[in-house]
């Protein structure tokens, strides 16, 4: 790939995280390439290439399921005086908004300019394919060895240009265990609120990198430490502030640690489960408040989920394909605790059972529900279908309190009663009927 660029007469450098990670002895997550070839020229060279991005135009070269990101050198802050070739449209010039945010950065240049618009010194090392040398204009190698995150240039200006750099700082600090250079850390407190002006779709992408990249728990701690969490996940930050070591905080940390473990062992992770973990605290708080005000349990959970999600998605654009299953997963939760009729076994057949069950295990681990409930649901899955009703019946005899009234349970003949369960007025619980 690099050689094809070189052989076509272009400069080709490996840059960014891959060079940094190789210096640190970590396996790079992906490879970024910098070149003096224009995006169109890259596309002409590689059949398997797509041009993406408007704010920042890039070529994506596909190799199987791997993507190599090829960026054309950008000019340094001041656009070069003569840079008006026909194919560089006026539209492509670098555009700022009032807060200094760069809206578009497509003014092409040379490597000497390119280096200054990279974010951190550790990300600005160039590995030249032509002679295997590392080009280091900003003492990046020294910072990598000292394990320091340092922004290139004036930190305040650089955060204003792109506030997402604050989140990137938190992410790299978490992933690499680097410390922040004091001057790189200092402007954050004042500038964190600029994250409010970043498009919600970009914040979704960045959130998945923060939390699903294998260092989610450490990312959370960095975000808290840097005062950024409240600008990304305000309700979550609020919940943690109210009860820093309560069950919701525990669930959040256990959930992120579990996600990290899955990433480490190459098991799949989904934004659905992630955001359920991130938002469960605030959703539960709201649902319980609604129940206390007389809303039936089932409505309380779905309403609380909808309310918390609708505020959250305005800031972080979680796509519907994740929020819809998230809602289902959470709304099923009360059914695990209510093992008292044929509906409880139907839960096993629910298309969201697996995710809902995993989430229930997490709640048990966080001490939100009895461990015995988790064990029961784990075991029932190993029991042949014919015996499951018997299990329900046994449960009713052993622990009548949980299933409601003793007389209100399966009759012990291996079949649940068919009659509908009635609740005492004001009993709340799982009744779908509207309550007073
Ligand atoms: P990762 O290990 O997550 O891939 P990375 O450092 O490679 O980390 P990328 O998002 O892949 O990060 O970006 C590649 C490189 O592009 C970065 O190392 C950095 O030099 C530059 N870069 C990316 N985003 C920005 C930004 N917002 N501002 C300045 N430079 C950036
Ligand atoms: Mg990268």
Coordinates of N, CA, C and O and ligand atoms in Angstrom, one line a residue, residues 17 29-30 32, ligand 2:
X17 N -1.4 7.2 15.4 CA -1.4 6.2 16.4 C -0.5 5.0 16.1 O 0.1 4.4 17.0
X29 N -4.0 -0.3 16.4 CA -5.4 -0.6 16.2 C -5.7 -0.5 14.7 O -6.4 -1.3 14.1
X30 N -5.1 0.5 14.1 CA -5.2 0.7 12.6 C -4.0 1.5 12.1 O -3.2 1.9 12.9
X32 N -2.7 4.7 9.8 CA -3.0 5.9 9.1 C -1.8 6.3 8.2 O -0.6 6.2 8.7
Ligands
LIG2 MG1 -5.5 5.6 13.9

